[in-house]
Amino acid sequence: MREDSQLSAYLSLMAVFVPFSLVAIGGGPSIFAPIQREAVDVQHWMSAREFVELFAIARVAPGPGSMLATVIGWKVAGWAGAFIATAALFLPSSILCLGVSKVWNRYRGADWHTALETGLAPIGTGLMFAGVIAIFRLADAGPLSWGLAALVAGALTWRPKTHPFALLLIGALAFNIDLYLAH
Amino acid sequence: MTDAAVPKGPPPSLLELARVFFWTGVFSFGGGLTGWIHRQVVHQYRWMENDDFLSGIALAQVLPGANVTNLCVYVGYRIRGGWGATTTLFALLAGPTVICVLVAILYHYVADYPVLQACVDGVAAAAVGLNMRIGIVGAQRVVRKLAPTIAMIATFVAVGIFQWPLVPVVLIIGPLSVAAVWPRKARDHA
């Protein structure tokens, strides 16, 4: 009996996350709302409050924000559920991306390919700046966050060899000083 | 500005690739992943050229799926082919998958410590600075050319400021930006 219910939990995790993998256009955040609907209202895996908690956990832990799927999988079916949900969310889109990269790469060196690359690079750059704003908007960041990010970017521009660990450490330190002063 | 002049180094072994991406995954807090990968593969190890990486970012964001895993697949494929892509993807996700669950298990014990929360917020903010740095590198290469500069600013304003949906924006600006740098000779033949 118990094995049956485990198996059906694995299958429903796959049934939910595989389609999300292929419609997550523009990255993970675009599917957070539909995932919430599915997990809370449709599958009844958890309450809305528990969902928000898992969302916070995924943000605190390292890795892409879409690791939300991993913790949902864990909540539903333990460690195996975590691995299954992770694979279900990341593998389909990755296989598609590999296919596109292959085609993209086959024509490397052609004039039009160089033009595509030169034309797309500034868009990638614009998207990076847009992403900075999007992350801070999501996190409701204050001037300390902005200042810190600017400081890190400046330090890396001035001294490209600066180790990122040192900069991340400064970040943690700055926020703790801020916390201390606020008390 | 010097990035284009930096010669590409020799390609790494799969093990070396796995090692770099594993640690990148483990220490990637708060969305600084792209910046970190860029620093490693373009600046430190020189496995890839800057324009190649930046066009990979555009590709990764347009395709469905998490941007960073798409980028990872692209970068892995460019460096070591299909096995390279497989290696980078699994190496990047292995650490965070396990850590995420451990954090979920421990969450109730540590949620009440503001010091820990401050650490997480601080690291996340600093990590965003890594992403800003890629923007700066890209911008330095672009600003001397008019059309790419316009494409860059237009993309930023549309997606970042106005929060317009990404795919239609890229589908409109992309072709225009590419057309502007299309080689003259090819255009004459067409």
Short mmCIF file of N, CA, C and O in Angstrom, two decimals, chain A residues 90-136:
data_model
loop_
_atom_site.label_atom_id
_atom_site.label_comp_id
_atom_site.label_asym_id
_atom_site.label_seq_id
_atom_site.Cartn_x
_atom_site.Cartn_y
_atom_site.Cartn_z
N PHE A 90 14.35 20.47 -14.37
CA PHE A 90 15.53 20.96 -15.08
C PHE A 90 15.91 20.17 -16.34
O PHE A 90 16.50 20.72 -17.25
N LEU A 91 15.59 18.87 -16.38
CA LEU A 91 16.06 18.07 -17.52
C LEU A 91 15.40 18.42 -18.86
O LEU A 91 16.10 18.63 -19.85
N PRO A 92 14.05 18.49 -18.94
CA PRO A 92 13.45 18.74 -20.25
C PRO A 92 13.96 20.03 -20.90
O PRO A 92 14.36 20.02 -22.07
N SER A 93 14.00 21.13 -20.14
CA SER A 93 14.46 22.39 -20.71
C SER A 93 15.94 22.30 -21.09
O SER A 93 16.37 22.88 -22.09
N SER A 94 16.72 21.54 -20.31
CA SER A 94 18.15 21.43 -20.61
C SER A 94 18.40 20.66 -21.90
O SER A 94 19.29 20.99 -22.67
N ILE A 95 17.58 19.61 -22.11
CA ILE A 95 17.74 18.82 -23.34
C ILE A 95 17.40 19.69 -24.55
O ILE A 95 18.11 19.69 -25.56
N LEU A 96 16.33 20.47 -24.42
CA LEU A 96 15.96 21.39 -25.50
C LEU A 96 17.10 22.38 -25.76
O LEU A 96 17.48 22.64 -26.91
N CYS A 97 17.66 22.91 -24.69
CA CYS A 97 18.73 23.89 -24.81
C CYS A 97 19.97 23.29 -25.47
O CYS A 97 20.63 23.92 -26.29
N LEU A 98 20.25 22.02 -25.14
CA LEU A 98 21.39 21.34 -25.75
C LEU A 98 21.18 21.22 -27.26
O LEU A 98 22.09 21.47 -28.05
N GLY A 99 19.95 20.86 -27.65
CA GLY A 99 19.63 20.75 -29.08
C GLY A 99 19.85 22.07 -29.80
O GLY A 99 20.49 22.13 -30.85
N VAL A 100 19.36 23.15 -29.21
CA VAL A 100 19.50 24.47 -29.83
C VAL A 100 20.97 24.88 -29.89
O VAL A 100 21.44 25.40 -30.89
N SER A 101 21.71 24.60 -28.80
CA SER A 101 23.14 24.94 -28.79
C SER A 101 23.88 24.21 -29.90
O SER A 101 24.79 24.75 -30.53
N LYS A 102 23.49 22.97 -30.15
CA LYS A 102 24.14 22.17 -31.20
C LYS A 102 23.95 22.81 -32.56
O LYS A 102 24.89 22.97 -33.33
N VAL A 103 22.69 23.16 -32.87
CA VAL A 103 22.38 23.79 -34.15
C VAL A 103 23.12 25.11 -34.27
O VAL A 103 23.77 25.41 -35.27
N TRP A 104 23.05 25.88 -33.18
CA TRP A 104 23.69 27.20 -33.11
C TRP A 104 25.18 27.08 -33.39
O TRP A 104 25.79 27.88 -34.09
N ASN A 105 25.80 26.04 -32.87
CA ASN A 105 27.24 25.87 -32.95
C ASN A 105 27.69 25.38 -34.34
O ASN A 105 28.79 25.66 -34.77
N ARG A 106 26.81 24.64 -35.02
CA ARG A 106 27.17 24.05 -36.30
C ARG A 106 27.56 25.12 -37.30
O ARG A 106 28.38 24.92 -38.17
N TYR A 107 26.94 26.31 -37.17
CA TYR A 107 27.16 27.35 -38.17
C TYR A 107 28.15 28.40 -37.71
O TYR A 107 28.23 29.49 -38.27
N ARG A 108 28.90 28.07 -36.65
CA ARG A 108 29.91 29.00 -36.14
C ARG A 108 30.90 29.37 -37.23
O ARG A 108 31.34 28.52 -38.00
N GLY A 109 31.23 30.66 -37.33
CA GLY A 109 32.21 31.09 -38.33
C GLY A 109 31.55 31.66 -39.57
O GLY A 109 32.14 32.46 -40.29
N ALA A 110 30.30 31.26 -39.84
CA ALA A 110 29.58 31.85 -40.97
C ALA A 110 29.34 33.33 -40.69
O ALA A 110 29.18 33.73 -39.54
N ASP A 111 29.31 34.14 -41.78
CA ASP A 111 29.10 35.58 -41.62
C ASP A 111 27.84 35.89 -40.83
O ASP A 111 27.85 36.70 -39.92
N TRP A 112 26.76 35.21 -41.19
CA TRP A 112 25.48 35.52 -40.54
C TRP A 112 25.50 35.11 -39.08
O TRP A 112 24.85 35.72 -38.24
N HIS A 113 26.31 34.05 -38.78
CA HIS A 113 26.39 33.61 -37.39
C HIS A 113 27.10 34.66 -36.54
O HIS A 113 26.68 34.99 -35.44
N THR A 114 28.19 35.20 -37.10
CA THR A 114 28.92 36.27 -36.41
C THR A 114 27.99 37.46 -36.18
O THR A 114 27.99 38.06 -35.10
N ALA A 115 27.19 37.78 -37.21
CA ALA A 115 26.26 38.91 -37.09
C ALA A 115 25.24 38.63 -35.99
O ALA A 115 24.93 39.50 -35.17
N LEU A 116 24.74 37.39 -35.93
CA LEU A 116 23.77 37.03 -34.89
C LEU A 116 24.39 37.19 -33.52
O LEU A 116 23.80 37.74 -32.60
N GLU A 117 25.64 36.70 -33.40
CA GLU A 117 26.30 36.76 -32.10
C GLU A 117 26.56 38.20 -31.69
O GLU A 117 26.29 38.59 -30.56
N THR A 118 27.07 39.00 -32.63
CA THR A 118 27.34 40.41 -32.33
C THR A 118 26.04 41.15 -32.03
O THR A 118 26.01 42.05 -31.20
N GLY A 119 24.96 40.76 -32.72
CA GLY A 119 23.68 41.42 -32.50
C GLY A 119 23.02 41.01 -31.21
O GLY A 119 22.33 41.80 -30.58
N LEU A 120 23.23 39.75 -30.80
CA LEU A 120 22.57 39.26 -29.59
C LEU A 120 23.32 39.64 -28.31
O LEU A 120 22.72 39.78 -27.25
N ALA A 121 24.65 39.82 -28.43
CA ALA A 121 25.45 40.11 -27.23
C ALA A 121 24.96 41.35 -26.47
O ALA A 121 24.80 41.29 -25.25
N PRO A 122 24.67 42.49 -27.18
CA PRO A 122 24.19 43.65 -26.41
C PRO A 122 22.84 43.39 -25.74
O PRO A 122 22.55 43.98 -24.69
N ILE A 123 22.02 42.49 -26.33
CA ILE A 123 20.74 42.17 -25.70
C ILE A 123 20.99 41.38 -24.41
O ILE A 123 20.35 41.63 -23.38
N GLY A 124 21.94 40.45 -24.46
CA GLY A 124 22.33 39.73 -23.25
C GLY A 124 22.80 40.70 -22.17
O GLY A 124 22.46 40.56 -20.99
N THR A 125 23.56 41.72 -22.60
CA THR A 125 24.05 42.73 -21.65
C THR A 125 22.89 43.50 -21.02
O THR A 125 22.82 43.68 -19.80
N GLY A 126 21.96 43.94 -21.88
CA GLY A 126 20.79 44.67 -21.38
C GLY A 126 20.00 43.82 -20.41
O GLY A 126 19.51 44.31 -19.39
N LEU A 127 19.88 42.52 -20.71
CA LEU A 127 19.12 41.61 -19.85
C LEU A 127 19.81 41.45 -18.49
O LEU A 127 19.15 41.28 -17.47
N MET A 128 21.14 41.47 -18.49
CA MET A 128 21.85 41.36 -17.21
C MET A 128 21.50 42.54 -16.31
O MET A 128 21.22 42.36 -15.13
N PHE A 129 21.53 43.75 -16.86
CA PHE A 129 21.18 44.94 -16.07
C PHE A 129 19.72 44.87 -15.61
O PHE A 129 19.40 45.20 -14.47
N ALA A 130 18.85 44.42 -16.53
CA ALA A 130 17.43 44.30 -16.17
C ALA A 130 17.26 43.28 -15.04
O ALA A 130 16.44 43.47 -14.14
N GLY A 131 18.06 42.20 -15.10
CA GLY A 131 17.98 41.16 -14.08
C GLY A 131 18.36 41.69 -12.70
O GLY A 131 17.78 41.30 -11.70
N VAL A 132 19.34 42.59 -12.67
CA VAL A 132 19.76 43.19 -11.40
C VAL A 132 18.57 43.89 -10.75
O VAL A 132 18.27 43.70 -9.57
N ILE A 133 17.87 44.68 -11.55
CA ILE A 133 16.69 45.39 -11.04
C ILE A 133 15.62 44.40 -10.58
O ILE A 133 15.02 44.56 -9.52
N ALA A 134 15.39 43.36 -11.40
CA ALA A 134 14.33 42.40 -11.10
C ALA A 134 14.59 41.69 -9.78
O ALA A 134 13.69 41.52 -8.96
N ILE A 135 15.84 41.27 -9.56
CA ILE A 135 16.17 40.56 -8.32
C ILE A 135 15.93 41.46 -7.11
O ILE A 135 15.33 41.07 -6.13
N PHE A 136 16.40 42.72 -7.22
CA PHE A 136 16.25 43.63 -6.10
C PHE A 136 14.79 43.98 -5.86
O PHE A 136 14.36 44.18 -4.73
#
